[in-house]
Coordinates of C-alpha atoms in Angstrom, one line a residue:
X1 CA 145.2 -131.7 129.6
X2 CA 145.3 -134.6 127.8
X3 CA 147.5 -135.2 125.0
X4 CA 147.3 -134.1 121.7
X5 CA 149.6 -135.8 119.8
X6 CA 152.6 -138.1 120.9
X7 CA 155.9 -138.9 119.6
X8 CA 155.4 -142.1 117.8
X9 CA 152.1 -140.5 116.0
X10 CA 153.7 -137.0 114.9
X11 CA 156.7 -139.6 113.1
X12 CA 154.1 -141.5 112.0
X13 CA 151.9 -139.9 110.8
X14 CA 155.0 -136.8 108.5
X15 CA 157.3 -140.2 108.3
X16 CA 159.7 -138.9 110.2
X17 CA 161.6 -140.0 112.8
X18 CA 161.4 -138.9 116.5
X19 CA 164.7 -138.4 118.9
X20 CA 162.8 -138.7 122.1
X21 CA 159.7 -140.3 123.3
X22 CA 158.0 -136.9 124.3
X23 CA 153.8 -135.7 124.3
X24 CA 152.9 -132.6 123.9
X25 CA 148.9 -130.6 124.2
X26 CA 148.8 -128.5 121.7
X27 CA 150.2 -126.7 117.8
X28 CA 151.9 -124.1 116.4
X29 CA 154.0 -122.9 113.8
X30 CA 154.2 -118.6 115.5
X31 CA 156.9 -118.8 118.0
X32 CA 155.7 -116.4 119.8
X33 CA 152.2 -117.9 120.5
X34 CA 154.2 -121.1 121.9
X35 CA 153.4 -122.2 125.3
X36 CA 154.1 -125.1 128.1
X37 CA 153.2 -128.3 126.3
X38 CA 153.2 -127.3 122.2
X39 CA 154.6 -128.9 119.5
X40 CA 156.6 -126.5 117.4
X41 CA 156.0 -126.5 113.5
X42 CA 159.6 -124.8 112.1
X43 CA 158.4 -123.9 109.2
X44 CA 161.2 -123.0 105.9
X45 CA 159.6 -119.7 103.6
X46 CA 161.2 -117.2 101.4
X47 CA 161.4 -114.5 103.8
X48 CA 162.3 -116.7 107.2
X49 CA 162.9 -120.3 108.9
X50 CA 162.2 -121.7 111.6
X51 CA 164.2 -123.4 112.8
X52 CA 166.3 -119.7 113.7
X53 CA 163.3 -120.0 116.4
X54 CA 163.8 -123.2 118.1
X55 CA 165.4 -122.1 121.5
X56 CA 163.3 -118.8 122.0
X57 CA 160.7 -121.8 121.4
X58 CA 162.0 -124.3 124.3
X59 CA 162.2 -121.6 126.3
X60 CA 158.8 -121.0 126.5
X61 CA 158.5 -124.3 127.4
X62 CA 157.9 -126.4 123.7
X63 CA 157.3 -130.0 124.3
X64 CA 158.7 -131.5 121.1
X65 CA 159.4 -129.4 117.2
X66 CA 159.1 -130.9 114.4
X67 CA 162.4 -130.0 112.3
X68 CA 163.5 -130.7 108.7
X69 CA 167.6 -129.7 110.2
X70 CA 170.0 -131.0 113.5
X71 CA 168.9 -130.0 117.0
X72 CA 169.5 -131.2 120.2
X73 CA 165.8 -130.6 121.1
X74 CA 163.7 -133.4 121.0
X75 CA 162.4 -133.4 117.9
X76 CA 160.1 -135.4 114.4
X77 CA 162.9 -135.2 111.8
X78 CA 161.2 -134.8 108.6
X79 CA 162.3 -134.3 105.1
X80 CA 159.3 -131.0 105.0
X81 CA 158.3 -129.2 107.2
X82 CA 154.7 -127.7 105.3
X83 CA 153.9 -131.3 104.0
X84 CA 154.7 -132.5 107.5
X85 CA 152.6 -129.9 108.7
X86 CA 149.4 -131.0 106.6
X87 CA 150.8 -133.9 106.5
X88 CA 149.8 -134.2 110.5
X89 CA 146.4 -132.3 109.5
X90 CA 145.1 -135.6 107.1
X91 CA 146.0 -137.7 109.9
X92 CA 144.3 -136.2 112.9
X93 CA 141.4 -135.7 110.0
X94 CA 141.3 -139.6 109.8
X95 CA 141.2 -140.2 113.3
X96 CA 138.7 -137.9 114.4
X97 CA 135.5 -139.8 114.2
X98 CA 132.5 -137.3 115.0
X99 CA 131.2 -135.0 112.0
X100 CA 132.9 -132.1 110.3
X101 CA 131.6 -128.5 108.6
X102 CA 133.5 -126.8 106.3
X103 CA 132.8 -123.1 105.5
X104 CA 133.1 -120.4 103.1
X105 CA 131.9 -117.5 101.6
X106 CA 133.0 -114.0 100.2
X107 CA 131.4 -112.6 103.3
X108 CA 130.3 -113.6 107.0
X109 CA 132.2 -117.1 106.8
X110 CA 134.1 -116.5 110.2
X111 CA 131.2 -115.2 112.2
X112 CA 130.0 -117.7 111.0
X113 CA 132.0 -120.7 112.3
X114 CA 132.2 -118.7 115.8
X115 CA 128.2 -119.6 115.5
X116 CA 128.3 -122.5 114.6
X117 CA 131.3 -123.4 116.8
X118 CA 129.0 -122.3 120.3
X119 CA 126.0 -123.2 118.9
X120 CA 127.1 -127.2 118.9
X121 CA 129.3 -127.1 121.9
X122 CA 126.5 -125.2 124.1
X123 CA 124.9 -128.7 124.9
X124 CA 128.7 -130.8 125.8
X125 CA 131.5 -127.6 126.8
X126 CA 134.8 -129.7 125.0
X127 CA 133.1 -131.3 122.3
X128 CA 133.3 -129.4 119.4
X129 CA 136.5 -127.6 117.9
X130 CA 136.7 -124.7 115.1
X131 CA 139.8 -122.9 113.2
X132 CA 140.8 -119.9 115.7
X133 CA 141.3 -116.5 114.0
X134 CA 140.8 -116.4 110.4
X135 CA 143.4 -119.3 110.1
X136 CA 141.6 -120.5 106.5
X137 CA 144.3 -120.2 104.2
X138 CA 146.9 -122.9 103.1
X139 CA 148.9 -123.6 106.7
X140 CA 146.2 -122.3 108.5
X141 CA 143.4 -125.0 108.2
X142 CA 145.9 -127.8 108.4
X143 CA 147.1 -125.9 111.7
X144 CA 143.7 -125.7 113.0
X145 CA 143.1 -129.8 111.3
X146 CA 146.3 -131.1 113.5
X147 CA 145.1 -129.1 116.4
X148 CA 142.0 -131.6 117.0
X149 CA 141.4 -133.5 119.9
X150 CA 141.3 -137.1 119.1
X151 CA 137.6 -137.0 120.6
X152 CA 136.1 -134.7 119.3
X153 CA 132.6 -134.5 117.7
X154 CA 132.6 -131.3 115.9
X155 CA 134.2 -129.3 113.8
X156 CA 134.2 -126.6 112.4
X157 CA 136.4 -125.3 109.5
X158 CA 137.2 -121.8 108.3
X159 CA 138.6 -122.6 104.4
X160 CA 139.4 -118.2 102.3
X161 CA 140.4 -118.0 99.2
X162 CA 141.9 -116.0 96.4
X163 CA 143.1 -117.4 93.6
X164 CA 140.9 -120.4 91.9
X165 CA 141.8 -123.6 93.1
X166 CA 142.5 -123.2 96.1
X167 CA 139.6 -124.1 98.3
X168 CA 139.6 -127.7 96.5
X169 CA 143.6 -128.3 98.4
X170 CA 141.7 -127.3 101.6
X171 CA 138.8 -128.8 101.4
X172 CA 140.5 -131.9 100.0
X173 CA 142.3 -132.1 103.3
X174 CA 139.5 -130.9 105.9
X175 CA 136.4 -133.6 104.3
X176 CA 133.6 -132.0 105.5
X177 CA 130.2 -133.4 106.0
X178 CA 128.4 -130.4 105.4
X179 CA 129.9 -127.6 103.5
X180 CA 127.9 -124.2 103.8
X181 CA 128.6 -121.0 101.9
X182 CA 127.3 -117.8 103.2
X183 CA 128.1 -114.5 100.8
X184 CA 128.6 -114.6 97.4
X185 CA 130.6 -111.1 96.7
X186 CA 132.8 -109.1 94.9
X187 CA 136.2 -109.4 97.3
X188 CA 139.2 -110.0 95.9
X189 CA 138.1 -108.9 92.3
X190 CA 142.0 -108.1 91.6
X191 CA 142.1 -111.9 91.3
X192 CA 139.5 -113.1 90.4
X193 CA 137.4 -111.3 86.0
X194 CA 134.2 -111.9 87.5
X195 CA 132.3 -111.9 91.1
X196 CA 130.6 -115.3 89.0
X197 CA 134.2 -116.4 88.9
X198 CA 135.0 -115.5 93.1
X199 CA 131.8 -118.1 92.8
X200 CA 132.8 -121.1 91.8
X201 CA 135.7 -121.1 93.2
X202 CA 133.2 -120.7 96.2
X203 CA 131.6 -123.4 94.5
X204 CA 135.2 -125.6 94.7
X205 CA 134.4 -126.1 98.0
X206 CA 132.5 -128.9 97.6
X207 CA 134.6 -131.0 95.8
X208 CA 135.6 -132.6 99.0
X209 CA 132.6 -133.4 100.7
X210 CA 132.0 -137.2 102.2
X211 CA 130.2 -139.6 100.7
X212 CA 126.5 -138.6 102.0
X213 CA 127.1 -134.8 103.0
X214 CA 125.2 -131.9 102.6
X215 CA 125.6 -129.7 101.0
X216 CA 124.1 -125.5 103.0
X217 CA 123.7 -122.7 99.9
X218 CA 122.1 -119.2 100.2
X219 CA 118.7 -119.1 98.1
X220 CA 119.4 -115.4 98.4
X221 CA 121.9 -115.5 96.0
X222 CA 122.2 -114.3 91.8
X223 CA 124.6 -116.8 92.2
X224 CA 122.5 -120.3 94.2
X225 CA 121.6 -122.1 90.9
X226 CA 125.9 -121.8 89.8
X227 CA 126.5 -123.1 93.1
X228 CA 123.6 -125.7 93.5
X229 CA 125.5 -127.0 90.0
X230 CA 128.6 -127.1 91.4
X231 CA 127.8 -129.6 94.5
X232 CA 125.8 -131.6 92.7
X233 CA 128.5 -133.9 91.3
X234 CA 129.7 -134.1 95.3
X235 CA 126.8 -133.8 97.8
X236 CA 123.9 -135.8 98.7
X237 CA 121.6 -133.4 99.8
X238 CA 121.7 -129.4 98.5
X239 CA 119.9 -127.1 101.4
X240 CA 119.2 -123.6 101.2
X241 CA 118.9 -120.9 103.5
X242 CA 117.8 -117.0 103.2
X243 CA 114.7 -114.7 104.2
X244 CA 112.4 -115.5 100.9
X245 CA 110.0 -118.2 100.2
X246 CA 111.6 -120.8 98.8
X247 CA 114.8 -121.2 100.9
X248 CA 114.3 -124.7 102.4
X249 CA 115.6 -123.2 106.0
X250 CA 113.8 -119.5 105.9
X251 CA 113.3 -116.4 108.4
X252 CA 109.6 -116.1 108.3
X253 CA 109.5 -113.0 111.0
X254 CA 111.7 -111.1 112.4
X255 CA 111.7 -107.9 114.2
X256 CA 114.1 -106.5 116.1
X257 CA 114.7 -106.1 119.9
X258 CA 115.5 -103.2 122.4
X259 CA 119.4 -104.2 122.2
X260 CA 119.6 -104.7 119.0
X261 CA 119.4 -108.0 117.8
X262 CA 116.5 -109.6 115.7
X263 CA 113.9 -112.4 116.8
X264 CA 113.6 -114.5 114.3
X265 CA 110.9 -117.3 114.0
X266 CA 112.7 -120.0 111.4
X267 CA 110.8 -122.9 109.5
X268 CA 112.2 -125.8 107.6
X269 CA 110.8 -129.0 106.3
X270 CA 107.3 -128.4 108.5
X271 CA 108.8 -127.4 112.1
X272 CA 109.5 -123.8 113.3
X273 CA 111.6 -122.6 115.9
X274 CA 112.4 -119.3 117.6
X275 CA 114.8 -117.5 118.8
X276 CA 117.2 -114.9 119.1
X277 CA 120.4 -113.7 117.7
X278 CA 122.3 -110.9 119.6
X279 CA 124.2 -109.5 116.7
X280 CA 122.1 -107.0 114.3
X281 CA 121.7 -106.9 110.6
X282 CA 119.7 -108.7 108.0
X283 CA 122.6 -110.2 107.3
X284 CA 123.2 -111.3 110.7
X285 CA 119.6 -113.3 109.8
X286 CA 120.4 -114.6 106.8
X287 CA 123.6 -116.4 108.8
X288 CA 121.3 -117.3 111.4
X289 CA 119.5 -119.5 108.4
X290 CA 122.3 -121.1 107.2
X291 CA 123.7 -121.9 111.0
X292 CA 120.4 -123.6 112.2
X293 CA 120.5 -125.8 108.6
X294 CA 124.0 -126.8 110.0
X295 CA 123.1 -128.2 113.0
X296 CA 120.5 -129.3 111.5
X297 CA 122.6 -131.2 109.1
X298 CA 124.6 -133.3 112.0
X299 CA 122.5 -133.9 114.2
X300 CA 123.0 -130.8 116.6
X301 CA 120.4 -130.0 119.4
X302 CA 118.5 -126.9 117.2
X303 CA 116.9 -125.5 120.5
X304 CA 120.2 -124.6 122.3
X305 CA 121.6 -123.7 119.4
X306 CA 119.0 -120.8 119.2
X307 CA 120.2 -120.7 122.7
X308 CA 123.4 -119.8 122.3
X309 CA 123.3 -117.1 119.0
X310 CA 121.3 -115.6 121.7
X311 CA 124.5 -115.4 124.3
X312 CA 127.0 -115.0 121.7
X313 CA 129.0 -111.8 121.8
X314 CA 130.5 -109.7 118.9
X315 CA 134.5 -110.9 117.3
X316 CA 136.7 -108.7 118.3
X317 CA 136.9 -106.7 114.7
X318 CA 134.1 -108.2 113.0
X319 CA 131.6 -106.6 115.2
X320 CA 132.3 -105.8 118.4
X321 CA 130.2 -103.6 120.4
X322 CA 132.0 -101.3 123.6
X323 CA 131.7 -98.3 125.4
X324 CA 133.8 -95.4 125.3
X325 CA 134.7 -93.0 127.6
X326 CA 134.5 -89.5 126.9
X327 CA 135.3 -86.7 129.1
X328 CA 131.5 -85.5 129.9
X329 CA 129.6 -88.5 128.5
X330 CA 130.2 -91.8 126.5
X331 CA 129.8 -93.5 122.0
X332 CA 128.9 -96.7 120.8
X333 CA 132.2 -98.4 118.8
X334 CA 131.0 -100.5 116.4
X335 CA 134.4 -102.0 115.5
X336 CA 134.9 -103.9 111.8
X337 CA 138.1 -102.7 112.0
X338 CA 139.2 -106.9 110.2
X339 CA 138.4 -106.4 106.7
X340 CA 135.8 -105.4 103.6
X341 CA 134.7 -105.1 100.4
X342 CA 131.3 -103.7 99.3
X343 CA 128.8 -106.6 100.6
X344 CA 130.0 -105.9 104.7
X345 CA 130.8 -102.4 103.6
X346 CA 127.2 -102.1 102.8
X347 CA 125.9 -104.6 105.5
X348 CA 127.1 -102.9 108.4
X349 CA 126.7 -99.5 107.1
X350 CA 122.8 -100.4 107.9
X351 CA 123.1 -101.6 111.2
X352 CA 124.6 -98.2 111.8
X353 CA 121.5 -96.8 110.6
X354 CA 119.5 -98.2 113.2
X355 CA 121.6 -96.9 115.8
X356 CA 120.4 -93.5 118.2
X357 CA 122.3 -90.5 118.2
X358 CA 125.3 -88.4 115.5
X359 CA 126.3 -91.3 113.6
X360 CA 130.1 -91.0 112.5
X361 CA 131.8 -93.6 109.8
X362 CA 136.0 -93.9 109.6
X363 CA 135.6 -96.4 106.6
X364 CA 138.9 -97.4 104.5
X365 CA 139.6 -98.4 101.9
X366 CA 138.9 -101.7 100.4
X367 CA 141.6 -103.8 98.7
X368 CA 142.6 -106.0 96.0
X369 CA 139.2 -105.3 93.7
X370 CA 141.5 -104.9 90.5
X371 CA 140.1 -102.6 87.7
X372 CA 137.0 -102.7 89.7
X373 CA 138.3 -100.7 93.2
X374 CA 137.0 -96.9 91.8
X375 CA 133.8 -98.0 90.9
X376 CA 132.9 -100.1 94.0
X377 CA 134.7 -97.4 96.1
X378 CA 132.0 -94.8 95.1
X379 CA 128.8 -96.9 94.9
X380 CA 129.3 -96.5 98.7
X381 CA 128.4 -92.3 98.3
X382 CA 124.7 -94.6 98.8
X383 CA 124.7 -96.7 102.0
X384 CA 126.6 -94.1 103.7
X385 CA 124.2 -91.2 103.2
X386 CA 120.9 -93.6 102.9
X387 CA 122.5 -94.9 106.9
X388 CA 122.4 -90.4 107.9
X389 CA 126.1 -90.8 108.4
X390 CA 126.4 -87.1 109.7
X391 CA 130.5 -87.1 109.7
X392 CA 132.4 -89.6 107.2
X393 CA 136.4 -90.6 107.6
X394 CA 137.4 -91.7 104.6
X395 CA 141.4 -93.6 105.0
X396 CA 143.5 -94.4 101.5
X397 CA 144.2 -93.0 98.8
X398 CA 141.7 -95.9 97.2
X399 CA 138.8 -93.6 98.7
X400 CA 139.4 -90.8 96.7
X401 CA 136.3 -92.0 94.2
X402 CA 134.2 -91.6 97.3
X403 CA 136.1 -88.4 98.4
X404 CA 134.5 -86.7 94.6
X405 CA 131.1 -89.1 95.5
X406 CA 130.2 -87.5 98.4
X407 CA 131.1 -84.1 98.0
X408 CA 127.8 -82.0 98.0
X409 CA 125.9 -84.8 100.0
X410 CA 127.9 -86.1 103.4
X411 CA 130.2 -84.2 105.9
X412 CA 133.3 -85.9 105.3
X413 CA 137.3 -85.8 105.0
X414 CA 139.7 -87.5 103.0
X415 CA 143.2 -89.4 104.7
X416 CA 146.0 -91.0 104.3
X417 CA 146.1 -92.9 106.9
X418 CA 144.7 -94.7 110.3
X419 CA 147.3 -92.1 112.4
X420 CA 145.4 -89.0 110.6
X421 CA 141.7 -90.5 110.8
X422 CA 142.5 -90.9 114.5
X423 CA 143.1 -87.3 115.5
X424 CA 140.4 -86.1 113.4
X425 CA 138.4 -88.8 115.0
X426 CA 138.7 -87.3 118.3
X427 CA 138.6 -83.5 117.2
X428 CA 134.9 -84.2 116.2
X429 CA 134.0 -87.3 118.3
X430 CA 131.3 -86.2 121.7
X431 CA 129.3 -88.3 123.7
X432 CA 125.8 -90.0 122.0
X433 CA 127.6 -90.8 119.0
X434 CA 127.7 -93.8 116.9
X435 CA 131.0 -94.9 115.0
X436 CA 131.4 -97.2 112.4
X437 CA 134.9 -98.0 112.6
X438 CA 135.4 -100.4 108.7
X439 CA 138.4 -101.2 106.5
X440 CA 140.6 -103.9 104.6
X441 CA 143.0 -105.2 107.3
X442 CA 146.2 -103.5 106.0
X443 CA 144.6 -100.4 106.7
X444 CA 145.2 -101.0 110.3
X445 CA 141.9 -98.9 111.5
X446 CA 142.1 -101.6 114.5
X447 CA 144.7 -98.8 115.6
X448 CA 142.1 -96.5 116.0
X449 CA 139.9 -98.7 117.6
X450 CA 142.5 -100.0 119.7
X451 CA 142.7 -96.3 120.8
X452 CA 139.0 -95.7 121.7
X453 CA 139.1 -99.2 123.6
X454 CA 141.9 -97.6 125.5
X455 CA 139.1 -94.5 126.2
X456 CA 136.8 -98.0 127.6
X457 CA 139.1 -99.6 130.1
X458 CA 140.3 -96.4 131.9

């Protein structure tokens, strides 16, 4: 593998001192992820100290470390390892001469980021880089930057937040040429006075735009004009995407395919592009318009982007599908277990509505909704009923208002935790069923999915 960083480059970037000459091919601050040739950042925090895991990191093949304490292992010594992570991320961004896209939003940012990476990497595999998993916070973003190869042509970075001001800091690290906002929804409402305040916080992404940069904004959002106003001081060009007349990138025709995806004809400028997306749901049609707009803005190949969208599979926890083996047949599992907010709940229930067979929904509570939690949960009764759900398993104390709203409308059980949900699902699941599993990550519904996946592999 090509060297990602030399010890001299790391020392220069972080204002540190190298104990030896070494080169690294990867970067991580999680000792469990260290592989041969990696740089291990010994971060310190309130509850842990990465220096305790230096022995483990080097036993697993680390080539060097960034430390703030003395060690006999090859290292770059710095005053503050967390500050050094930021500095290494900034240095990586400075040496990268390609195009960078930043993605944020309340819903759909990880899927959009992954689709953008697939679309841009399709032409020349290895030319694109993106943040992995959901590394979108104050440590994940600089880590993702630090991992970017120096010859990258396209970088795609997800940025998240749950407080005002966070995105302003992250976007100035990423310095995107294109800043894209997906859907604005009441996620993290416990930290904001209103949904409009969430839109304002998401609009901070435009503050880091490079000169001549492009802002991409959801046309169909009630906060469209608010986001446009936030973008105007920073963006040379503002583009909108969506499903309705007036959007710069618009789906003028769409038709569901036999495999559950959508065939789309998109119109923008005087051009049209027809392509298929493998992901089901109207929300993915809108996401596809944003993706095409961003690919076009950085000079990517739109036809290749369309092919990549047709081939893209679902992400674990975010729409992955598989068939679970049952004693006398199979059941479809839709894995949306990674996270949930009111908008994403409605979107995925609409996807479930289009499936064949009996529909079962395992729904975990939505967290960080503050004083609005009860009403947001109760309001899910209508989309659950509209989706034709035959049996709902509601997980967590915050689901109590929804349980009350569903009385006499849909068959359901209300359980305290994922383990009980798994037992209840096992008792009712039958061949031909379609089951949606979705909830906030802390509910741990991924364990329900894992149990079903074991059946699929049996």
